[in-house]
Short mmCIF file of C-alpha atoms and ligand atoms in Angstrom, two decimals:
data_model
loop_
_atom_site.label_atom_id
_atom_site.label_comp_id
_atom_site.label_asym_id
_atom_site.label_seq_id
_atom_site.Cartn_x
_atom_site.Cartn_y
_atom_site.Cartn_z
CA MET A 1 -14.28 -22.98 14.21
CA LEU A 2 -15.54 -19.89 12.84
CA PRO A 3 -18.11 -17.86 14.90
CA GLU A 4 -21.69 -17.49 13.32
CA PHE A 5 -22.41 -14.41 11.37
CA ASP A 6 -24.85 -13.36 8.60
CA LEU A 7 -23.70 -12.59 5.16
CA LEU A 8 -24.86 -9.85 2.82
CA ARG A 9 -24.05 -10.52 -1.10
CA PRO A 10 -24.93 -7.51 -3.12
CA HIS A 11 -24.36 -7.33 -6.84
CA THR A 12 -23.57 -3.88 -7.57
CA LEU A 13 -21.99 -0.88 -5.64
CA PRO A 14 -25.15 1.18 -5.29
CA GLU A 15 -26.68 -1.88 -3.64
CA ALA A 16 -23.62 -2.34 -1.54
CA LEU A 17 -23.42 1.18 -0.45
CA ALA A 18 -27.23 1.11 0.61
CA MET A 19 -26.72 -1.91 2.82
CA LEU A 20 -23.70 -0.13 4.36
CA ALA A 21 -25.86 2.84 5.06
CA GLU A 22 -28.61 0.67 6.56
CA HIS A 23 -26.45 -1.35 8.60
CA ALA A 24 -23.26 0.88 9.44
CA PRO A 25 -21.42 0.28 11.98
CA ASP A 26 -22.34 -3.30 12.58
CA VAL A 27 -21.39 -4.74 9.05
CA MET A 28 -17.89 -5.63 7.90
CA PRO A 29 -16.88 -5.46 4.37
CA LEU A 30 -15.28 -8.91 3.40
CA ALA A 31 -13.12 -8.99 0.18
CA GLY A 32 -10.49 -11.87 -0.16
CA GLY A 33 -10.95 -12.71 3.48
CA THR A 34 -7.39 -13.43 4.11
CA ASN A 35 -7.21 -11.21 6.99
CA VAL A 36 -11.10 -11.04 7.91
CA ILE A 37 -11.22 -15.19 8.31
CA ILE A 38 -8.28 -15.41 10.20
CA GLU A 39 -9.25 -12.58 12.55
CA LEU A 40 -12.67 -14.53 13.11
CA ARG A 41 -11.31 -17.76 13.48
CA ASP A 42 -8.49 -16.56 15.95
CA GLY A 43 -11.52 -14.85 17.82
CA HIS A 44 -9.78 -11.53 17.53
CA SER A 45 -13.07 -9.73 16.04
CA SER A 46 -16.64 -11.06 16.05
CA PRO A 47 -18.51 -9.16 13.52
CA LYS A 48 -22.14 -10.70 13.43
CA LEU A 49 -22.79 -9.37 9.84
CA LEU A 50 -20.34 -9.54 6.79
CA MET A 51 -20.83 -7.84 3.49
CA ASP A 52 -18.98 -10.06 0.58
CA VAL A 53 -17.73 -7.26 -1.82
CA SER A 54 -15.90 -9.65 -4.37
CA ARG A 55 -18.85 -9.47 -6.86
CA LEU A 56 -18.68 -5.87 -7.46
CA HIS A 57 -17.54 -5.20 -10.75
CA GLU A 58 -17.35 -1.33 -9.90
CA LEU A 59 -14.48 -2.35 -7.73
CA ARG A 60 -12.41 -4.45 -10.34
CA GLY A 61 -10.07 -3.28 -13.13
CA ILE A 62 -6.87 -1.81 -13.65
CA ARG A 63 -6.87 1.36 -16.02
CA ARG A 64 -5.17 4.58 -17.25
CA ASP A 65 -7.18 7.87 -16.69
CA ASP A 66 -6.11 10.28 -19.43
CA GLY A 67 -9.00 12.86 -18.43
CA ARG A 68 -6.84 14.70 -16.15
CA VAL A 69 -3.96 17.31 -16.63
CA VAL A 70 -1.51 14.62 -15.25
CA PRO A 71 -2.75 10.94 -16.46
CA ASN A 72 -3.55 8.72 -13.71
CA VAL A 73 -3.33 5.11 -13.01
CA VAL A 74 -6.44 3.82 -11.53
CA ILE A 75 -6.80 0.36 -9.76
CA GLY A 76 -10.07 -0.73 -8.36
CA GLY A 77 -10.19 -1.75 -4.95
CA GLY A 78 -11.07 -5.03 -5.45
CA ALA A 79 -8.15 -5.63 -7.68
CA THR A 80 -6.23 -8.61 -6.30
CA ILE A 81 -2.62 -8.67 -5.50
CA ALA A 82 -2.14 -11.29 -8.34
CA GLU A 83 -3.69 -9.04 -10.75
CA LEU A 84 -1.31 -6.03 -9.79
CA LEU A 85 1.70 -8.50 -10.25
CA THR A 86 1.29 -9.29 -13.79
CA HIS A 87 -0.76 -6.02 -15.17
CA PRO A 88 1.45 -4.18 -17.88
CA LEU A 89 0.14 -0.88 -16.54
CA ILE A 90 1.47 -1.52 -13.05
CA VAL A 91 4.91 -2.79 -14.43
CA GLU A 92 5.21 0.37 -16.64
CA HIS A 93 3.76 3.06 -13.98
CA GLY A 94 4.05 1.33 -10.63
CA LEU A 95 7.12 -0.56 -10.55
CA PRO A 96 7.46 -0.53 -6.70
CA LEU A 97 4.15 -1.84 -6.34
CA GLN A 98 4.54 -4.49 -8.78
CA GLN A 99 7.71 -5.45 -6.75
CA ALA A 100 5.81 -5.46 -3.67
CA THR A 101 3.28 -7.96 -5.14
CA ALA A 102 5.78 -10.24 -6.11
CA VAL A 103 6.75 -10.75 -2.48
CA LEU A 104 3.55 -10.44 -0.55
CA ALA A 105 2.35 -13.75 0.73
CA ASN A 106 2.29 -16.83 -1.76
CA PRO A 107 0.43 -17.49 -4.79
CA LEU A 108 -2.63 -18.71 -3.12
CA VAL A 109 -3.18 -15.58 -0.86
CA ARG A 110 -2.36 -13.30 -4.01
CA ASN A 111 -5.23 -14.80 -5.84
CA ARG A 112 -7.62 -13.92 -3.34
CA ALA A 113 -6.01 -10.67 -1.38
CA THR A 114 -7.25 -7.40 -2.55
CA VAL A 115 -5.04 -4.13 -2.29
CA ALA A 116 -8.02 -2.28 -0.38
CA GLY A 117 -8.30 -5.24 2.01
CA ASN A 118 -4.49 -4.61 2.14
CA LEU A 119 -4.65 -0.85 3.05
CA VAL A 120 -7.88 -1.05 5.34
CA ASN A 121 -6.39 -3.83 7.43
CA ALA A 122 -3.47 -1.33 7.97
CA SER A 123 -0.87 -3.55 9.45
CA PRO A 124 2.23 -1.39 10.05
CA ALA A 125 3.90 -4.16 7.54
CA ALA A 126 1.35 -3.89 4.85
CA ASP A 127 3.58 -4.33 1.64
CA THR A 128 1.18 -2.33 -0.73
CA ALA A 129 1.13 0.71 1.64
CA PRO A 130 5.06 2.01 1.25
CA PRO A 131 5.08 1.81 -2.81
CA LEU A 132 1.62 3.27 -3.21
CA MET A 133 2.94 6.07 -0.70
CA ALA A 134 5.93 6.71 -2.70
CA LEU A 135 3.92 6.76 -6.16
CA GLY A 136 1.86 9.52 -4.32
CA ALA A 137 -1.39 7.52 -4.53
CA GLU A 138 -4.91 8.80 -3.19
CA VAL A 139 -7.66 6.32 -1.84
CA GLU A 140 -11.04 6.63 -3.25
CA LEU A 141 -13.62 6.25 -0.64
CA THR A 142 -17.29 6.09 -1.53
CA SER A 143 -20.60 6.05 0.36
CA GLN A 144 -23.94 6.99 -0.56
CA ALA A 145 -23.15 10.56 0.08
CA GLY A 146 -20.53 10.46 -2.79
CA SER A 147 -16.90 10.06 -3.09
CA ARG A 148 -13.65 11.52 -1.57
CA ARG A 149 -10.29 11.15 -1.94
CA VAL A 150 -7.56 10.85 0.98
CA PRO A 151 -3.84 10.81 0.24
CA LEU A 152 -2.42 7.24 1.44
CA ASP A 153 -0.33 9.12 3.88
CA GLU A 154 -3.09 10.34 5.68
CA PHE A 155 -5.46 7.21 5.24
CA ILE A 156 -3.63 4.87 7.47
CA VAL A 157 -3.70 6.65 11.17
CA GLY A 158 -2.34 3.62 13.52
CA VAL A 159 -1.96 -0.15 13.88
CA ASN A 160 -5.28 -1.41 12.05
CA LYS A 161 -6.68 1.93 11.84
CA THR A 162 -7.53 3.99 9.16
CA CYS A 163 -10.04 7.11 8.52
CA ILE A 164 -12.67 5.18 6.44
CA ARG A 165 -16.13 5.65 7.93
CA PRO A 166 -18.23 2.96 8.48
CA ASP A 167 -20.48 3.52 5.58
CA GLU A 168 -17.70 3.94 3.00
CA LEU A 169 -16.00 1.36 0.84
CA VAL A 170 -12.68 1.70 -0.90
CA THR A 171 -13.50 1.86 -4.47
CA ALA A 172 -10.19 2.54 -6.27
CA ILE A 173 -6.84 3.85 -5.78
CA HIS A 174 -5.35 6.60 -8.00
CA TRP A 175 -1.74 7.72 -8.59
CA PRO A 176 0.00 10.23 -11.47
CA VAL A 177 1.83 8.41 -14.13
CA PRO A 178 5.37 9.12 -12.98
CA PRO A 179 7.22 11.40 -15.41
CA ALA A 180 9.84 10.12 -17.96
CA ARG A 181 12.52 11.20 -15.95
CA SER A 182 11.83 8.92 -12.66
CA ALA A 183 12.69 5.88 -11.01
CA ALA A 184 11.51 3.92 -8.18
CA GLY A 185 11.79 0.81 -6.28
CA PHE A 186 10.64 -1.60 -3.19
CA TYR A 187 12.61 -3.81 -1.04
CA LYS A 188 11.50 -6.09 1.91
CA ILE A 189 13.20 -7.94 4.32
CA GLY A 190 11.67 -10.92 5.67
CA LEU A 191 12.64 -13.88 7.60
CA ARG A 192 12.10 -16.18 4.50
CA LYS A 193 12.85 -15.24 1.03
CA ALA A 194 9.02 -15.99 0.34
CA ASP A 195 5.65 -15.98 2.23
CA ALA A 196 7.01 -13.92 4.96
CA CYS A 197 5.57 -10.82 6.81
CA SER A 198 8.08 -7.84 6.46
CA VAL A 199 10.59 -7.05 9.18
CA ILE A 200 11.22 -4.02 7.62
CA ASN A 201 10.41 -2.63 3.91
CA ALA A 202 10.61 0.48 1.77
CA ALA A 203 9.78 2.22 -1.14
CA VAL A 204 11.37 5.23 -3.07
CA MET A 205 10.62 7.09 -6.07
CA VAL A 206 12.63 10.09 -7.48
CA VAL A 207 12.09 12.30 -10.27
CA TRP A 208 15.14 14.25 -11.65
CA ASP A 209 15.47 17.38 -13.94
CA GLU A 210 17.60 17.73 -17.01
CA SER A 211 20.93 18.18 -15.01
CA GLY A 212 20.22 15.07 -13.13
CA ARG A 213 19.56 16.67 -9.93
CA CYS A 214 16.83 15.46 -7.87
CA GLN A 215 13.62 17.28 -8.53
CA GLN A 216 11.33 15.52 -6.01
CA ALA A 217 11.62 12.27 -3.91
CA ARG A 218 9.20 10.23 -1.83
CA ILE A 219 10.44 7.57 0.60
CA ALA A 220 8.09 5.43 2.53
CA ILE A 221 9.07 2.84 5.12
CA GLY A 222 6.87 0.10 6.35
CA ALA A 223 7.00 -2.13 9.52
CA ALA A 224 9.12 0.34 11.45
CA ALA A 225 6.38 2.41 13.11
CA PRO A 226 2.87 2.11 14.04
CA ARG A 227 1.90 2.91 10.48
CA PRO A 228 3.92 3.10 7.11
CA VAL A 229 5.69 6.62 7.53
CA ARG A 230 6.95 9.01 4.98
CA ALA A 231 10.78 10.10 5.45
CA ARG A 232 10.02 13.76 4.85
CA GLU A 233 13.53 15.22 6.06
CA ALA A 234 15.23 12.73 3.75
CA GLU A 235 13.11 13.88 0.94
CA ALA A 236 14.05 17.35 1.69
CA ALA A 237 17.67 16.52 2.01
CA LEU A 238 17.47 15.19 -1.78
CA GLN A 239 15.64 18.10 -3.25
CA GLY A 240 18.04 19.79 -5.80
CA GLN A 241 20.78 17.46 -5.05
CA PRO A 242 22.54 15.34 -7.55
CA LEU A 243 22.66 11.57 -6.43
CA THR A 244 26.21 11.17 -5.17
CA ASP A 245 27.05 8.75 -2.60
CA ASP A 246 27.48 11.37 0.16
CA VAL A 247 24.03 12.64 -0.55
CA ILE A 248 22.28 9.21 -0.61
CA ALA A 249 24.07 8.37 2.56
CA GLU A 250 23.01 11.45 4.20
CA ALA A 251 19.18 11.00 2.96
CA ALA A 252 19.31 7.11 4.19
CA HIS A 253 20.45 8.13 7.49
CA LEU A 254 17.80 10.61 7.83
CA ALA A 255 15.26 8.57 6.55
CA ALA A 256 16.17 5.70 9.54
CA ARG A 257 15.41 8.61 11.98
CA VAL A 258 11.50 8.55 11.51
CA THR A 259 11.50 5.21 12.27
CA GLN A 260 9.99 4.14 15.61
CA PRO A 261 10.45 0.20 15.39
CA ILE A 262 9.67 -2.20 18.20
CA ASP A 263 11.47 -5.36 19.19
CA ASP A 264 9.34 -8.66 18.57
CA ILE A 265 9.83 -11.89 17.55
CA ARG A 266 10.99 -11.00 13.79
CA GLY A 267 13.62 -8.49 14.72
CA THR A 268 15.07 -6.04 17.23
CA SER A 269 14.23 -2.20 16.93
CA ALA A 270 17.96 -1.74 16.49
CA TYR A 271 17.98 -4.20 13.61
CA ARG A 272 15.07 -2.76 11.96
CA ARG A 273 16.30 0.98 12.18
CA ARG A 274 19.71 -0.09 10.72
CA MET A 275 17.92 -2.02 7.87
CA ALA A 276 15.81 1.14 7.34
CA GLU A 277 18.83 2.83 6.42
CA VAL A 278 20.40 0.28 4.38
CA ILE A 279 17.39 -0.33 2.41
CA VAL A 280 16.81 3.37 1.49
CA ARG A 281 20.54 3.73 0.60
CA ARG A 282 20.44 0.72 -1.81
CA LEU A 283 17.25 1.76 -3.49
CA LEU A 284 18.74 5.36 -3.97
CA THR A 285 21.81 4.07 -5.10
CA GLY A 286 19.99 1.76 -7.74
CA ILE A 287 18.21 4.81 -8.90
CA ALA A 288 21.40 6.73 -9.32
CA GLN A 289 22.90 4.02 -11.36
CA THR A 290 19.67 4.05 -13.65
CA LEU A 291 20.16 7.84 -13.89
CA ASN A 292 23.92 7.47 -14.99
CA ARG A 293 23.05 4.78 -17.57
C1 FAD B 301 -0.67 -16.84 4.87
C2 FAD B 301 -0.89 -15.29 4.57
C3 FAD B 301 0.42 -14.57 4.31
C4 FAD B 301 0.41 -12.94 4.42
N1 FAD B 301 1.29 -12.44 3.78
C5 FAD B 301 1.54 -10.88 3.71
C6 FAD B 301 2.71 -10.18 3.40
O1 FAD B 301 3.52 -10.65 2.94
N2 FAD B 301 2.34 -8.93 3.11
C7 FAD B 301 1.04 -8.34 3.49
O2 FAD B 301 1.17 -7.07 3.12
N3 FAD B 301 0.12 -8.90 3.65
C8 FAD B 301 -0.03 -10.34 3.91
N4 FAD B 301 -0.96 -11.02 4.19
C9 FAD B 301 -2.21 -10.51 4.64
C10 FAD B 301 -3.25 -10.43 3.54
O3 FAD B 301 -2.98 -11.19 2.63
C11 FAD B 301 -3.59 -8.64 3.03
O4 FAD B 301 -3.64 -7.69 4.10
C12 FAD B 301 -4.68 -8.68 2.07
O5 FAD B 301 -4.27 -7.71 1.19
C13 FAD B 301 -5.85 -8.32 2.66
O6 FAD B 301 -6.86 -8.29 1.60
P1 FAD B 301 -8.33 -9.01 1.50
O7 FAD B 301 -8.97 -9.03 0.16
O8 FAD B 301 -8.07 -10.48 1.69
O9 FAD B 301 -9.04 -8.49 2.73
P2 FAD B 301 -10.18 -8.84 3.59
O10 FAD B 301 -9.50 -9.79 4.77
O11 FAD B 301 -11.58 -9.34 3.30
O12 FAD B 301 -10.23 -7.40 4.60
C14 FAD B 301 -9.43 -6.90 5.30
C15 FAD B 301 -10.13 -5.68 5.77
O13 FAD B 301 -10.37 -4.59 4.83
C16 FAD B 301 -11.55 -4.22 4.84
N5 FAD B 301 -12.05 -4.26 3.44
C17 FAD B 301 -11.86 -5.07 2.45
N6 FAD B 301 -12.13 -4.38 1.20
C18 FAD B 301 -12.45 -3.61 1.40
C19 FAD B 301 -13.20 -2.22 0.60
N7 FAD B 301 -13.28 -2.45 -0.74
N8 FAD B 301 -13.66 -1.19 0.98
C20 FAD B 301 -13.59 -0.91 2.61
N9 FAD B 301 -13.16 -2.02 3.44
C21 FAD B 301 -12.72 -3.14 2.72
C22 FAD B 301 -12.38 -5.38 5.32
O14 FAD B 301 -13.63 -5.15 6.27
C23 FAD B 301 -11.36 -5.86 6.73
O15 FAD B 301 -11.40 -4.61 7.49
C24 FAD B 301 -0.96 -12.45 4.50
C25 FAD B 301 -2.02 -13.14 4.73
C26 FAD B 301 -1.87 -14.66 4.83
C27 FAD B 301 -2.89 -15.46 5.37
#
């Protein structure tokens, strides 16, 4: 049984922001409901007022913004996981995100679940977070006072905690179109091959120079700490280096050191830390093979 609540149904973003300004912090946005409704059903939260944001066309769409020094990919906060999975811009310029959406939940959930919902829910195991962190994404937050952008690395601050204010909505997520000399990937280990929460996941992006040396690397690991984390020491170790087996092994080893995993029903802390190293090594090795092709 669901507890009783009132439902606001704005039709436009300005209308929604006005409702938030009036009722915050006593109103909770509702997008696909794949987290919110379960929390309600299980008695883990009991908001008296929900605001359905699924009709806001301003939150939809996936596009390329060429009006910047570096073009950006922009996805609306209300874009569904299913839309991301098949969109040509995501396949071309957001491969780790596309790979993550392919293994997030199941087709029924993917049709409803949104990227904003995944990020605001801020599960340590949220599958869209590490790929978006590897891509260098920023979250666009909008209230009646205007919009601000927060790097995704800073947006999620703890288990189910973000820096979003009660009167803000996630209106979009932006990341720079990756340069031609770059490659990226995502990998997830779950207890089943499909429809399983991540036991551990990671995403990696590498940009290389003309000589094939690493110019920039981003490594993000999920389900291994209270929030998805960047492996900055490992990234620094790759900088200026060729992607040899030894360099990759050292970076993977350093990456696993940022994890603070827990023991739970899905896996032990030791298993998660070991698999973080294995996944990062495999992803980097795959990128090195792309480079040498
Ligand atoms: C069977 C099942 C399997 C699942 N498997 C996975 C999985 O493998 N990997 C994974 O990562 N997740 C998984 N999930 C979790 C879930 O599907 C995702 O977290 C989903 O992306 C949440 O999106 P939503 O639109 O349903 O969010 P909702 O449930 O509507 O909202 C979630 C949170 O986000 C807030 N919110 C939503 N939209 C906005 C907005 N635009 N601005 C501000 N706040 C907003 C809500 O207030 C709420 O706090 C699974 C869920 C189920 C039910």
